[in-house]
Amino acid sequence: MALRVRVISQQLCPQPAASKSLEEIVSAALEDAGKYTADLDELKAGGKMPGSTYYDFMQATNHLLLVTAKRDLVPLLHASEQEGGLALTKVLPGPWDEAHSISEKAGLLQAVQKAFAEGSNVQQIAAWQQKFGKRGLSSNLAVPQVVNRGSGSQIVTRVDTRVIVADPDDAARLSRIHVQKDGQFEAALMSSVISTTDNTEWRAQRKHLTEAFLPLSSLAQIMPVSFARAASCAERLMSAATGGTPVDMSDFKLHEAQAQLQLALLGLPEDLMNSVNAEMRSAFHGNPGSNRKNALADAMSKIIASLENQKQDLTLPSSGCPVKGPLSKVLNTAELPPASFYGNLLLILFAGHDTTGHTMTWLLFELARNPLIQSSVQAEVDDFFRGLDGRDPNYQDLSRLPLLDRCITETLRLWPAVANGTFRRLQFADTVKGADGREVHLPKGTLINIVNWSRHRNPEIWGQDANDFNPYRNFEASEVAHVGCPMAAVNPQSPRFSPFAHSPRSCLGRNFAQMELRVIMLNLLRSFSFSLAPPYDALYSSKISTTDLSTFHGVNRFTMGPLDLERQGSTVWGKRPLIGLKMIITHRQNPGGP
């Protein structure tokens, strides 16, 4: 194991941190791996909360263990070939077409792992679709990968073929029918609602947790808390932008999304939110050297203690928060096993803020690059507030923002927060379209990845302006969310569009995310105009490529954020890009005036 980590660290980390030798990095990585494995075993066996999380572990090791040494891949490859795990590479196109020797095949497996570690896997897939597929970005591919299933000491590692599903009809059909997940997220999220492979357990968890996200019975009740926090968010931005100082809107938006989640949805005290917010964001993004060790696990312990205090009297408001968070109530009454409770809380804290924070950042990025559209949205926002006659908006008022709705939809198309889409396992044999458009048989148990990135940017589906921000494009009625009305709970989706995944295993928190997006953007666009700060101002007229990593692009670390052009490659060691987006904030004069 030590030799494997040493070999990989030499490949990925050519310049170790000045304060650490390579031997120290390897030793620490191995120690952290052992502790994390033991923690998960104790959680499953006795319910003891872990002293570290998957994100703490990845941050501490700088993702060293995500790439397997070739010497360890060879026996996995031989075993997979003997078991038929690579058979689909013979009937579907993909990069295996050019991998002939065992060394080339092992190198390809490493290339897939490295792309995941660097956050470039969806661009890698799109490039392979264009190179090997005969149907462009609609091509379904066969891509062998190293897959892990299980958690703790029960993790099983093998090489298997994952079918990348990009054909829109195949994507919608398979998502609807095959709801079983493939188990790859259990190491991080245990048996949470998003990661469990047990369909019965998934349905039971989802049925209970859904109550917290019902638009009228839940979200409408926390709208005052959400709007008040959004108003203070605008005040904080005004202070941060004093004197024309550029503001990292990626970090700002992620902070506010986490604040909304903790204050409104979980009902946590504001002082607790302020004490844990920054380190939680750093751990989720895996920036090495920027955190105390196991800072996220420490934050989780504090949050769990606060939730336990709320359990004592669910009828009283939380300390420092006037409305009881609906998600706290359902978590406290769900009677989940400890591993499921822990996994769901970790999932909510990560996916519940990262997805929304990145979407808001990308929306501001596109509005800054399209100032005429930004002005039109601001005019709509001004009309919205004039129509309130001085009162705060309620949940139903959010239905009166048609252009903002379209801008959010177009942002979710161009920059899907979950660009990976969803990972499933076929519950029975099925088919997908092959290179010539004819059906190819897939056996039961096949791993599939229904990817969003290339499908959302496919010019054959969306037109030649597929890479352009155009909120006026001809969306289908089912693709635009209907927030604030009786249709608010309907998942925005179509065969070509699934930012929250297709139903029935769609994103549990999408209704809260849709409300949060609008509440925060209303307050910011009412008060400010946004433009790109150097060096991002060079992107005003540039085209964003679906595949080219040599230019500005999204970094897909489970969720997709903007590449930090100032600091890319300047992590403590290695060359993993960081996330950031600096903007110039201009205070609007007399917004909403006559």
Coordinates of C-alpha atoms in Angstrom, one line a residue:
M1 CA 0.0 0.0 0.0
A2 CA 2.8 2.4 0.9
L3 CA 4.6 1.7 -2.3
R4 CA 1.4 2.3 -4.3
V5 CA 0.7 5.7 -2.7
R6 CA 4.4 6.7 -3.2
V7 CA 4.2 5.8 -6.9
I8 CA 1.0 7.7 -7.5
S9 CA 2.0 10.7 -5.4
Q10 CA 5.2 11.0 -7.5
Q11 CA 3.0 11.0 -10.6
L12 CA 0.4 13.5 -9.4
C13 CA 2.3 15.6 -7.0
P14 CA 5.7 16.5 -8.6
Q15 CA 6.2 19.4 -6.1
P16 CA 5.4 18.4 -2.6
A17 CA 4.6 21.1 0.0
A18 CA 7.7 22.9 1.2
S19 CA 6.9 21.9 4.8
K20 CA 6.4 18.2 4.0
S21 CA 8.5 15.5 2.5
L22 CA 7.0 12.9 0.1
E23 CA 7.5 10.3 2.8
E24 CA 5.5 12.4 5.3
I25 CA 2.7 12.9 2.8
V26 CA 2.5 9.1 2.1
S27 CA 2.6 8.2 5.8
A28 CA -0.2 10.7 6.6
A29 CA -2.3 9.4 3.8
L30 CA -2.0 5.8 5.0
E31 CA -2.8 6.8 8.5
D32 CA -5.8 8.8 7.5
A33 CA -7.1 5.9 5.3
G34 CA -6.9 3.5 8.2
K35 CA -8.7 5.8 10.6
Y36 CA -11.4 6.6 8.2
T37 CA -12.1 2.9 7.5
A38 CA -12.2 2.1 11.2
D39 CA -14.6 5.1 11.8
L40 CA -17.1 3.8 9.3
D41 CA -17.0 0.3 10.7
E42 CA -17.7 1.7 14.2
L43 CA -20.6 3.8 12.9
K44 CA -22.2 0.8 11.2
A45 CA -21.6 -1.5 14.2
G46 CA -22.4 0.7 17.2
G47 CA -23.7 4.0 15.9
K48 CA -20.6 6.0 17.0
M49 CA -20.3 9.2 14.9
P50 CA -17.0 9.2 12.9
G51 CA -14.1 11.4 13.8
S52 CA -13.5 12.1 10.1
T53 CA -15.6 12.3 7.0
Y54 CA -14.9 11.3 3.4
Y55 CA -14.3 14.9 2.6
D56 CA -11.8 15.4 5.5
F57 CA -10.0 12.3 4.3
M58 CA -9.8 13.4 0.7
Q59 CA -8.6 16.9 1.7
A60 CA -6.0 15.5 4.0
T61 CA -4.6 13.2 1.4
N62 CA -4.9 15.6 -1.5
H63 CA -6.9 12.9 -3.3
L64 CA -3.7 10.8 -3.5
L65 CA -5.7 7.5 -3.2
L66 CA -8.1 8.2 -6.1
V67 CA -5.6 6.9 -8.7
T68 CA -4.5 3.3 -8.6
A69 CA -0.9 2.2 -9.5
K70 CA -0.6 0.1 -12.7
R71 CA 0.9 -2.8 -10.8
D72 CA -2.4 -3.1 -8.8
L73 CA -4.6 -2.6 -11.9
V74 CA -3.2 -5.6 -13.8
P75 CA -4.7 -8.3 -11.6
L76 CA -8.0 -6.4 -11.5
L77 CA -8.0 -6.3 -15.3
H78 CA -7.3 -10.0 -15.6
A79 CA -10.1 -10.8 -13.2
S80 CA -12.5 -8.6 -15.0
E81 CA -11.7 -10.1 -18.4
Q82 CA -12.3 -13.6 -17.0
E83 CA -15.6 -12.6 -15.4
G84 CA -16.9 -10.9 -18.6
G85 CA -16.7 -7.4 -17.1
L86 CA -15.2 -5.9 -20.3
A87 CA -17.6 -7.6 -22.8
L88 CA -19.5 -4.4 -23.5
T89 CA -16.4 -2.7 -24.9
K90 CA -16.8 -5.0 -27.9
V91 CA -20.3 -3.8 -28.8
L92 CA -20.3 -0.2 -27.8
P93 CA -17.7 2.5 -28.9
G94 CA -15.3 4.0 -26.5
P95 CA -11.6 4.6 -25.6
W96 CA -11.0 0.9 -25.2
D97 CA -10.8 0.8 -29.0
E98 CA -7.3 2.2 -28.8
A99 CA -6.1 0.3 -25.7
H100 CA -4.5 -2.9 -26.9
S101 CA -1.7 -3.9 -24.5
I102 CA -2.3 -4.5 -20.8
S103 CA -0.2 -1.4 -20.0
E104 CA -2.4 0.8 -22.3
K105 CA -5.5 -0.5 -20.7
A106 CA -4.1 0.2 -17.2
G107 CA -3.2 3.6 -18.4
L108 CA -6.7 4.3 -19.6
L109 CA -8.1 3.3 -16.2
Q110 CA -5.7 5.7 -14.6
A111 CA -6.7 8.5 -17.0
V112 CA -10.4 8.0 -16.0
Q113 CA -9.4 8.1 -12.3
K114 CA -7.2 11.2 -12.8
A115 CA -10.0 13.0 -14.6
F116 CA -12.3 12.4 -11.6
A117 CA -9.6 13.6 -9.2
E118 CA -9.0 16.8 -11.3
G119 CA -12.7 17.5 -11.9
S120 CA -12.5 17.1 -15.7
N121 CA -14.3 13.8 -16.2
V122 CA -17.3 15.2 -18.0
Q123 CA -15.2 17.0 -20.5
Q124 CA -13.2 13.8 -21.0
I125 CA -16.4 11.9 -21.7
A126 CA -17.6 14.5 -24.2
A127 CA -14.2 14.4 -26.0
W128 CA -14.4 10.6 -26.3
Q129 CA -18.0 10.8 -27.6
Q130 CA -16.8 13.1 -30.4
K131 CA -13.8 10.9 -31.1
F132 CA -15.1 7.4 -30.9
G133 CA -18.9 7.7 -31.2
K134 CA -20.6 8.1 -34.6
R135 CA -23.5 10.1 -33.2
G136 CA -21.6 13.0 -31.7
L137 CA -22.6 14.0 -28.2
S138 CA -25.6 11.6 -28.4
S139 CA -23.2 8.7 -28.5
N140 CA -23.5 6.0 -25.8
L141 CA -20.1 4.8 -24.8
A142 CA -18.5 1.8 -23.0
V143 CA -15.8 3.0 -20.5
P144 CA -14.1 0.5 -18.2
Q145 CA -13.4 2.0 -14.8
V146 CA -12.2 1.1 -11.3
V147 CA -15.3 0.9 -9.2
N148 CA -15.7 0.6 -5.4
R149 CA -18.8 -0.7 -3.7
G150 CA -19.6 -0.7 0.0
S151 CA -18.0 1.2 2.9
G152 CA -15.5 0.8 5.6
S153 CA -13.6 -2.4 5.6
Q154 CA -16.3 -4.0 3.4
I155 CA -15.3 -2.0 0.3
V156 CA -14.9 -4.2 -2.8
T157 CA -12.7 -2.8 -5.6
R158 CA -12.9 -4.2 -9.2
V159 CA -12.7 -3.2 -12.8
D160 CA -16.0 -3.0 -14.6
T161 CA -17.5 -1.4 -17.7
R162 CA -19.7 1.6 -17.1
V163 CA -22.0 2.5 -20.0
I164 CA -22.2 6.3 -20.5
V165 CA -25.8 7.1 -21.6
A166 CA -26.2 10.3 -23.5
D167 CA -28.9 9.5 -26.0
P168 CA -31.9 11.5 -24.6
D169 CA -34.5 8.8 -25.1
D170 CA -32.3 6.2 -23.6
A171 CA -31.5 8.5 -20.7
A172 CA -35.1 9.3 -19.8
R173 CA -36.3 5.7 -20.2
L174 CA -33.5 4.1 -18.1
S175 CA -33.7 6.7 -15.4
R176 CA -37.4 6.1 -15.0
I177 CA -37.3 2.3 -14.9
H178 CA -33.9 1.5 -13.2
V179 CA -33.9 3.4 -10.0
Q180 CA -31.3 1.3 -8.2
K181 CA -28.0 3.2 -7.5
D182 CA -24.7 1.5 -8.3
G183 CA -23.2 1.8 -4.8
Q184 CA -20.2 4.0 -5.5
F185 CA -21.2 6.7 -3.1
E186 CA -21.6 4.5 -0.1
A187 CA -18.0 5.0 1.0
A188 CA -18.8 8.7 1.4
L189 CA -22.5 8.9 2.2
M190 CA -23.2 5.4 3.7
S191 CA -26.9 4.4 3.2
S192 CA -28.3 7.8 2.6
V193 CA -31.3 8.5 0.4
I194 CA -29.0 9.3 -2.6
S195 CA -26.5 6.4 -2.2
T196 CA -28.4 3.4 -0.8
T197 CA -28.6 0.5 -3.3
D198 CA -31.7 -0.9 -1.5
N199 CA -34.8 0.3 -3.3
T200 CA -37.1 -0.4 -0.4
E201 CA -34.9 1.6 2.0
W202 CA -34.7 4.4 -0.5
R203 CA -38.5 4.6 -0.9
A204 CA -39.0 4.6 2.9
Q205 CA -36.3 7.4 3.4
R206 CA -37.6 9.5 0.6
K207 CA -41.2 9.3 1.7
H208 CA -40.3 10.6 5.2
L209 CA -37.8 13.2 4.1
T210 CA -40.0 14.6 1.3
E211 CA -42.2 16.3 4.0
A212 CA -39.5 18.9 4.6
F213 CA -39.5 20.0 1.0
L214 CA -43.2 20.3 0.2
P215 CA -43.7 23.7 -1.3
L216 CA -46.9 25.0 0.4
S217 CA -46.9 23.1 3.7
S218 CA -43.1 23.5 4.4
L219 CA -41.2 25.9 2.2
A220 CA -43.9 28.6 2.3
Q221 CA -43.6 28.5 6.1
I222 CA -39.8 29.2 6.1
M223 CA -40.0 31.8 3.3
P224 CA -39.7 34.7 5.8
V225 CA -36.5 33.3 7.3
S226 CA -35.1 32.7 3.8
F227 CA -36.0 36.2 2.6
A228 CA -34.6 37.9 5.7
R229 CA -31.3 36.0 5.3
A230 CA -31.2 37.0 1.6
A231 CA -31.7 40.7 2.5
S232 CA -28.8 40.5 5.0
C233 CA -26.8 38.8 2.2
A234 CA -27.2 41.9 0.0
E235 CA -26.0 44.1 2.9
R236 CA -22.9 41.8 3.4
L237 CA -22.1 42.1 -0.3
M238 CA -22.4 45.9 -0.2
S239 CA -19.8 45.9 2.5
A240 CA -17.5 43.4 0.7
A241 CA -17.6 45.4 -2.5
T242 CA -16.6 48.8 -0.9
G243 CA -14.3 50.9 -3.1
G244 CA -14.7 48.7 -6.2
T245 CA -12.9 45.7 -4.6
P246 CA -13.4 42.6 -6.6
V247 CA -15.5 39.9 -4.8
D248 CA -15.1 36.2 -5.2
M249 CA -18.8 35.5 -5.9
S250 CA -18.2 31.7 -6.0
D251 CA -17.2 31.7 -2.3
F252 CA -19.8 34.4 -1.5
K253 CA -22.6 32.4 -3.0
L254 CA -21.5 29.1 -1.4
H255 CA -21.4 30.8 2.0
E256 CA -24.9 32.2 1.5
A257 CA -26.3 28.9 0.2
Q258 CA -24.9 27.1 3.3
A259 CA -26.3 29.8 5.5
Q260 CA -29.8 29.4 3.9
L261 CA -29.6 25.7 4.4
Q262 CA -28.6 25.8 8.0
L263 CA -30.8 28.7 9.2
A264 CA -34.0 28.2 7.2
L265 CA -34.2 24.4 6.4
L266 CA -32.4 23.0 9.5
G267 CA -33.3 25.8 11.9
L268 CA -29.8 26.0 13.4
P269 CA -28.7 29.0 15.5
E270 CA -26.9 31.7 13.5
D271 CA -23.9 31.7 15.7
L272 CA -23.4 28.0 15.1
M273 CA -23.7 28.6 11.3
N274 CA -21.1 31.4 11.4
S275 CA -18.7 29.2 13.4
V276 CA -18.7 26.2 11.0
N277 CA -19.5 27.7 7.5
A278 CA -16.1 28.5 6.2
E279 CA -14.3 25.3 7.1
M280 CA -17.2 23.2 5.9
R281 CA -17.0 24.8 2.4
S282 CA -13.2 24.3 2.3
A283 CA -13.5 20.6 3.2
F284 CA -16.2 19.9 0.6
H285 CA -14.0 21.4 -2.1
G286 CA -11.0 19.4 -1.0
N287 CA -8.5 22.3 -1.0
P288 CA -5.4 20.9 0.8
G289 CA -3.8 22.7 3.6
S290 CA -6.6 25.2 4.1
N291 CA -8.3 23.6 7.1
R292 CA -7.8 22.1 10.5
K293 CA -7.6 18.4 10.3
N294 CA -11.1 16.8 10.4
A295 CA -12.8 20.2 10.6
L296 CA -15.8 18.9 8.8
A297 CA -16.3 16.1 11.2
D298 CA -16.0 18.5 14.1
A299 CA -18.7 20.8 12.5
M300 CA -20.9 17.7 12.0
S301 CA -20.7 16.9 15.7
K302 CA -21.8 20.4 16.6
I303 CA -24.7 20.3 14.2
I304 CA -25.8 16.9 15.4
A305 CA -25.7 18.2 19.0
S306 CA -27.9 21.1 18.0
L307 CA -30.3 18.8 16.3
E308 CA -30.4 16.7 19.4
N309 CA -31.3 19.8 21.4
Q310 CA -34.1 20.5 19.0
K311 CA -35.4 16.9 19.5
Q312 CA -36.2 17.7 23.1
D313 CA -39.0 20.0 22.1
L314 CA -39.9 20.1 18.5
T315 CA -42.7 22.6 19.2
L316 CA -40.4 25.4 20.2
P317 CA -38.4 27.6 17.9
S318 CA -34.6 27.0 17.7
S319 CA -32.4 29.4 19.7
G320 CA -31.6 32.3 17.5
C321 CA -34.1 31.3 14.7
P322 CA -37.8 32.3 14.8
V323 CA -39.0 29.3 12.8
K324 CA -38.3 25.6 13.4
G325 CA -36.4 24.1 10.5
P326 CA -38.6 21.5 8.8
L327 CA -35.7 19.3 7.9
S328 CA -34.6 19.1 11.5
K329 CA -38.0 17.8 12.4
V330 CA -38.1 15.0 9.8
L331 CA -34.5 14.0 10.5
N332 CA -35.3 13.8 14.2
T333 CA -38.5 11.8 13.7
A334 CA -37.4 9.5 10.9
E335 CA -35.9 6.8 13.2
L336 CA -33.1 6.2 10.7
P337 CA -30.2 3.9 11.5
P338 CA -27.1 5.8 12.6
A339 CA -25.3 5.2 9.3
S340 CA -28.4 6.5 7.3
F341 CA -28.9 9.5 9.6
Y342 CA -25.2 10.4 9.3
G343 CA -25.1 9.9 5.6
N344 CA -28.2 12.0 5.0
L345 CA -27.0 14.9 7.1
L346 CA -23.7 14.9 5.3
L347 CA -25.5 14.7 2.0
I348 CA -27.7 17.6 2.9
L349 CA -24.9 19.8 4.0
F350 CA -22.9 19.2 0.8
A351 CA -25.4 18.8 -2.0
G352 CA -27.9 21.1 -0.3
H353 CA -25.5 24.1 -0.6
D354 CA -22.9 23.3 -3.3
T355 CA -25.5 22.7 -6.1
T356 CA -27.4 25.9 -5.4
G357 CA -24.3 28.0 -4.7
H358 CA -22.7 27.0 -7.9
T359 CA -25.9 27.6 -9.9
M360 CA -26.2 31.1 -8.6
T361 CA -22.5 31.8 -9.4
W362 CA -22.9 30.5 -13.0
L363 CA -26.1 32.6 -13.4
L364 CA -24.2 35.8 -12.4
F365 CA -21.4 34.8 -14.7
E366 CA -23.7 34.5 -17.7
L367 CA -25.6 37.7 -16.8
A368 CA -22.3 39.6 -16.5
R369 CA -21.4 38.3 -20.0
N370 CA -24.8 39.3 -21.3
P371 CA -25.5 42.8 -19.9
L372 CA -28.6 43.4 -21.9
I373 CA -30.2 40.3 -20.4
Q374 CA -29.0 41.3 -17.0
S375 CA -30.8 44.7 -17.5
S376 CA -34.0 43.0 -18.6
V377 CA -34.0 40.7 -15.5
Q378 CA -33.4 43.7 -13.2
A379 CA -36.3 45.5 -14.8
E380 CA -38.5 42.4 -14.0
V381 CA -37.1 42.4 -10.5
D382 CA -38.0 46.1 -10.1
D383 CA -41.5 45.5 -11.3
F384 CA -41.8 42.6 -8.9
F385 CA -40.9 44.7 -5.8
R386 CA -43.1 47.6 -7.0
G387 CA -46.0 45.1 -7.1
L388 CA -45.5 44.2 -3.4
D389 CA -46.4 47.8 -2.2
G390 CA -43.7 47.7 0.5
R391 CA -44.4 44.2 2.0
D392 CA -42.0 41.3 2.0
P393 CA -42.8 38.6 -0.7
N394 CA -44.5 35.4 0.2
Y395 CA -43.9 32.0 -1.5
Q396 CA -46.7 32.5 -4.0
D397 CA -45.3 35.8 -5.2
L398 CA -42.3 33.9 -6.7
S399 CA -44.6 32.8 -9.6
R400 CA -44.3 36.3 -11.1
L401 CA -40.8 36.1 -12.5
P402 CA -41.0 34.5 -16.0
L403 CA -37.6 35.9 -17.3
L404 CA -35.7 35.0 -14.1
D405 CA -37.3 31.5 -14.4
R406 CA -35.9 31.2 -17.9
C407 CA -32.5 32.4 -16.9
I408 CA -32.3 29.9 -14.1
T409 CA -33.4 27.1 -16.5
E410 CA -30.8 28.1 -19.1
T411 CA -28.1 28.2 -16.4
L412 CA -29.1 24.7 -15.3
R413 CA -28.8 23.6 -18.9
L414 CA -25.4 25.1 -19.6
W415 CA -23.9 24.6 -16.2
P416 CA -25.7 21.7 -14.5
A417 CA -24.5 21.6 -10.9
V418 CA -24.5 17.8 -11.0
A419 CA -22.8 17.5 -14.4
N420 CA -22.2 13.8 -13.8
G421 CA -25.9 13.2 -13.9
T422 CA -26.8 9.9 -12.1
F423 CA -25.2 6.5 -11.6
R424 CA -27.4 3.4 -11.8
R425 CA -27.3 -0.4 -12.0
L426 CA -29.7 -2.1 -14.4
Q427 CA -32.3 -4.1 -12.4
F428 CA -32.9 -6.3 -15.4
A429 CA -31.6 -6.6 -19.0
D430 CA -32.3 -3.7 -21.2
T431 CA -31.0 -1.9 -24.4
V432 CA -29.3 1.3 -25.5
K433 CA -28.6 2.7 -28.9
G434 CA -25.2 1.6 -30.4
A435 CA -22.9 3.4 -32.7
D436 CA -25.2 2.8 -35.7
G437 CA -28.3 3.7 -33.8
R438 CA -29.4 0.1 -33.5
E439 CA -30.2 -1.4 -30.1
V440 CA -27.4 -3.0 -28.1
H441 CA -28.3 -5.5 -25.4
L442 CA -27.1 -4.7 -21.8
P443 CA -27.3 -7.5 -19.2
K444 CA -28.8 -7.2 -15.8
G445 CA -26.4 -5.5 -13.4
T446 CA -24.8 -3.3 -16.0
L447 CA -23.4 0.0 -14.5
I448 CA -24.7 3.1 -16.3
N449 CA -23.9 6.8 -16.0
I450 CA -26.7 9.0 -17.4
V451 CA -24.5 12.1 -17.9
N452 CA -26.0 15.6 -18.0
W453 CA -23.0 17.6 -19.4
S454 CA -22.8 16.5 -23.0
R455 CA -26.6 16.0 -23.3
H456 CA -27.3 19.5 -22.1
R457 CA -24.9 21.0 -24.6
N458 CA -25.6 18.8 -27.6
P459 CA -26.1 21.0 -30.7
E460 CA -28.1 18.2 -32.4
I461 CA -30.7 18.6 -29.6
W462 CA -30.5 22.3 -28.7
G463 CA -29.3 23.9 -32.0
Q464 CA -26.0 25.4 -33.1
D465 CA -26.2 27.9 -30.2
A466 CA -26.1 25.1 -27.7
N467 CA -23.0 26.5 -26.0
D468 CA -24.5 30.0 -25.8
F469 CA -26.6 31.5 -23.0
N470 CA -30.0 32.1 -24.4
P471 CA -32.9 32.2 -21.9
Y472 CA -35.3 33.0 -24.8
R473 CA -34.7 29.6 -26.5
N474 CA -37.7 27.4 -27.1
F475 CA -37.9 25.4 -23.9
E476 CA -40.5 22.7 -23.5
A477 CA -43.2 23.5 -20.9
S478 CA -42.0 20.6 -18.7
E479 CA -38.4 22.0 -18.6
V480 CA -39.2 25.3 -16.8
A481 CA -39.8 25.2 -13.0
H482 CA -43.1 26.6 -11.8
V483 CA -42.1 28.0 -8.4
G484 CA -44.8 29.6 -6.1
C485 CA -47.8 27.9 -7.7
P486 CA -49.7 24.6 -7.3
M487 CA -47.3 23.0 -9.9
A488 CA -44.2 23.9 -7.8
A489 CA -43.5 20.3 -6.8
V490 CA -43.3 19.1 -10.4
N491 CA -39.7 18.2 -11.4
P492 CA -38.4 20.2 -14.4
Q493 CA -37.3 17.5 -16.9
S494 CA -37.5 16.2 -20.4
P495 CA -35.5 13.5 -22.3
R496 CA -32.9 16.2 -23.2
F497 CA -32.9 18.0 -19.9
S498 CA -32.6 16.6 -16.3
P499 CA -30.6 19.0 -14.0
F500 CA -32.3 17.4 -10.9
A501 CA -32.3 13.9 -12.5
H502 CA -35.3 12.3 -13.9
S503 CA -38.2 11.2 -11.7
P504 CA -38.8 9.1 -9.6
R505 CA -35.3 9.2 -8.2
S506 CA -34.9 12.9 -8.7
C507 CA -33.2 15.5 -6.4
L508 CA -35.0 15.5 -3.1
G509 CA -34.2 19.2 -2.3
R510 CA -35.0 20.7 -5.7
N511 CA -38.0 22.7 -4.4
F512 CA -35.9 24.3 -1.7
A513 CA -33.2 25.0 -4.2
Q514 CA -35.6 26.7 -6.6
M515 CA -37.0 28.9 -3.9
E516 CA -33.5 29.8 -2.5
L517 CA -32.2 30.7 -6.0
R518 CA -35.0 33.2 -6.5
V519 CA -35.0 34.7 -3.1
I520 CA -31.3 35.4 -3.1
M521 CA -31.1 36.6 -6.7
L522 CA -34.1 38.9 -6.2
N523 CA -32.2 40.7 -3.4
L524 CA -28.9 40.9 -5.2
L525 CA -30.3 42.0 -8.6
R526 CA -32.5 44.6 -7.0
S527 CA -29.5 46.3 -5.5
F528 CA -26.5 45.5 -7.7
S529 CA -25.2 45.1 -11.2
F530 CA -22.4 42.5 -11.9
S531 CA -19.5 42.5 -14.3
L532 CA -16.4 40.3 -14.6
A533 CA -13.2 41.4 -12.8
P534 CA -9.7 40.7 -14.2
P535 CA -8.7 38.1 -15.4
Y536 CA -12.2 36.9 -16.0
D537 CA -13.0 40.0 -18.1
A538 CA -11.2 38.3 -21.0
L539 CA -14.2 35.9 -21.1
Y540 CA -16.8 38.4 -22.3
S541 CA -16.8 37.3 -25.9
S542 CA -15.1 33.9 -25.6
K543 CA -16.9 30.6 -26.4
I544 CA -17.0 28.0 -23.7
S545 CA -16.1 24.6 -25.0
T546 CA -17.7 21.3 -24.0
T547 CA -14.4 19.5 -24.2
D548 CA -11.4 21.9 -24.2
L549 CA -9.6 22.0 -20.8
S550 CA -6.9 24.5 -22.0
T551 CA -9.3 27.4 -21.6
F552 CA -11.7 28.5 -18.8
H553 CA -14.0 25.6 -17.8
G554 CA -16.0 24.2 -15.0
V555 CA -14.4 22.0 -12.3
N556 CA -16.5 19.0 -11.5
R557 CA -15.8 18.0 -7.9
F558 CA -19.1 16.1 -7.5
T559 CA -20.7 19.5 -8.3
M560 CA -19.4 21.8 -10.9
G561 CA -18.0 25.2 -10.0
P562 CA -16.0 27.8 -12.0
L563 CA -12.2 27.4 -12.5
D564 CA -10.2 29.9 -10.5
L565 CA -8.2 31.6 -13.2
E566 CA -5.9 33.3 -10.6
R567 CA -5.0 30.2 -8.5
Q568 CA -5.3 27.3 -10.9
G569 CA -2.6 24.7 -10.2
S570 CA -1.5 26.5 -7.1
T571 CA -2.7 24.1 -4.5
V572 CA -0.2 23.2 -1.7
W573 CA 1.1 20.4 -4.0
G574 CA 0.0 18.9 -7.3
K575 CA -2.0 20.7 -9.9
R576 CA -5.6 20.3 -9.0
P577 CA -7.6 23.4 -10.0
L578 CA -9.4 25.5 -7.4
I579 CA -12.8 27.1 -7.7
G580 CA -13.4 30.9 -7.8
L581 CA -15.0 33.7 -9.8
K582 CA -14.1 37.4 -9.1
M583 CA -16.6 40.1 -10.1
I584 CA -17.0 43.8 -9.9
I585 CA -20.1 44.8 -7.9
T586 CA -21.8 48.1 -8.8
H587 CA -24.5 49.5 -6.6
R588 CA -27.6 50.4 -8.6
Q589 CA -28.9 54.0 -8.3
N590 CA -32.6 54.3 -7.5
P591 CA -33.5 50.6 -8.3
G592 CA -37.2 50.2 -9.0
G593 CA -37.8 53.9 -9.3
P594 CA -40.3 55.5 -11.6

